[in-house]
Amino acid sequence: MYKSFLIKYGEIAIKGKNRYLFEEALVCQIRYALKEAEGEFHVRRLQGRIYVDAAGEYDYDEVMQALSHVFGIVGICPVVLLKDEGFERLAEDVIAYMDKVYPDKHLTFKVHARRARKNYPMDSMELNAALGEKILEAFPEISVDVHNPDVLLCVEIREEINLYSMEIKGPGGMPVGTNGKAMLLLSGGIDSPAAGYMTAKRGVALDAVYFHAPPYTSERAKQKVVDLAKILSKYSGPIRLHVVNFTDIQLFIYEKCPHEELTIIMRRYMMRIAEHFARANGCLGLVTGESIGQVASQTMQSLAVTNAVCDMPVYRPLIGFDKNEIIAVSEKIDAYETSILPYEDCCTIFVAKHPVTKPVLKTIERSERKLEEGIEERMKTALETTEVIEIK
């Protein structure tokens, strides 16, 4: 019975004169998401509302699934749109709606009317009372509960009258692309996809870079990261994934530098490469899945030494999360089962038994000077041989 969906947004409503820009961005994201759903749809803005209208037959579950991934949406309401043909016709349509949607009438209800069009002859309170009375007359087994009803029947008097009683929660946040673009350092673990999701939720479009180390990491490990990028792209939109062959750089660092410093030095070279691609792709910062104290490379001292190699801002949306909180985000976006597949990424291969937890920048820079003869050539090769995969 539903040919339209009313889309409710949150933060966009307080954007003042720029609000229309955010609304248009949300409309674009909705259209993009609905390309995966069966059917044809028209997305329109009208009086501070966004509507999705189905042009014909469609798959309801697919539409709900697609819309539930669009950042900026706080509520999805399957809605019946009615022409204003007077109160009596409205009452008939309301009764027909209640009869069809709720075949079991042993329930409580409340009418919540809103008169957005002020020339309507009845105000909101009068509509609440009059429609409630009509429903009680039609269905004696139904009762009113104004505090905790089973059904909250919403009637909005606009150019078209909006009639709905369900609101499916959306992901919230801001439409992707309204806050620039960032480069995500994506691994096959739990943390970085969750960090990408949290960043995209604030309206940031994403590209990604993955550091591959064949033959120490398999093609399955690479495919795992591609699969995680596909999961993430359901929320963030298209992702350009840069797959960097990092083996020669890792082996060179392993050969030349103290083993307790391997992780932090490798991390610094990853950041250099990620920043190169970020600049080339118009990104405004880097995003990682680090949280304070989770591993040796994520102490405050280690993060400071890692940051020192970057000119771009480094964003860490999970910085204050513990592992259980990160897992909860991973499960929420259906990435967890993929993330825990037993295919090692390059970070876990060259792990020292006793990594330094409180690195000193001058000491690390002194160790990196041992790499001066040979590292630039290896960096150049890594950049030139990077594989770019378009994730949609």
Phi, psi and omega in degrees: 000345183268120176253355182218158176230130174271124182257122179257139177238166185248274185301330182304328185296341183254018185273005173063225185293340179270004185303321183298329179295319179289323177298316179296321177297320178294318177301316179298318179294323178295315179299319179297314182296324185284352176298334181276350184265147178289131179117172177247141187223147175244124180251128185220154174256138180203116173054050178072015178233153173242133181239143170247117181251130177276131182279345180190217178293146179205167178264110184301314183295322179295320179296315180296321179296316181296314183292331181290352179258002186265113178293141184110336179272126175255341180206140178240117185243110169298122192232146171257125180259126186239145170284150178278104179238031178097163186295319184298319178292322177300316180298320178298317181293323178296316179296318179297322178297310181299322182293321184280318185283329184235079181298328175273110187272005179277080184206169174250155183214166172214136175268129177240097182265146177222123182260087178286333178261106192286350178275003176291136189292344179245140177274179187298316181295320179294321178295317178306311183292315185291316180291321176301318179297317180297319180294318180295324178293321183284327185228088184299335182283347178278145177230163182266139171219106185278349183260315183218067185284153172291325182232123173257106183270112183262130178232111181251121180271102177235198175304319166249145179278126180265125180235118181203159180219005178234141173224111179272129185294133175265178184282348181073202179081204183237150179301134181299135179101348181279349180232037175080197184225149180226160178257118181267127171278102189257123175247186178269013183270192182277325194286310189294321174298323177296320178295321177297318178299314182297324179288314179299328180298336178268016174091014183262123173288155187234139155245170185216155175228135180235135182258111185257143184227066176290147002272006182288336172240144187270171175295334177294324177296319177295316180296326177301317179292320176300318179296321177294322178296324178294319177298315181294325183292342175298332179262322190265350188085190184302141178235132173266108184265121178262116180259108186261127173282107190255003189300308184299322179293317179297315181295322179294317177296318180300323182285323191260335191248156176303135187295330179291345180258002186304310186299313184291323180289318176300319180297320180295323178287328173299318180295322178299314181293316179300320179295323177301310181289328177299314179295320181294335184253013176073024178279154182255359180182173177253151178232131176232166180261023184286147171224146189300127171080005184290317175221179186299326182279004183238022169287165178302320180294318180294318179296323179295318179292322177296315181298330186297339182274351186255141169268330179284154171296145176245120182257134181231083186295343181260014192305326182255010181274147167268176187297321181295323178292323178291319178299322179299319177294317180300317178293323181300323183262011178062034178258345190298313183297326176287319183297330184267006174300141191277056177242117188287142170263177189293338182292329187272352183280314186256061181258126179287152178294324182228074182292148178292134181255343179231065183295150176253130187304314182298323178293317179295317178297325178294320177294322180293338178295337176292346183264358189301322179270093176127333186289324181296319179297319179291323176297315180299316179297318180298318180293318184287333183261007180297132176270132179250122180246125178275115182260124178227000000 
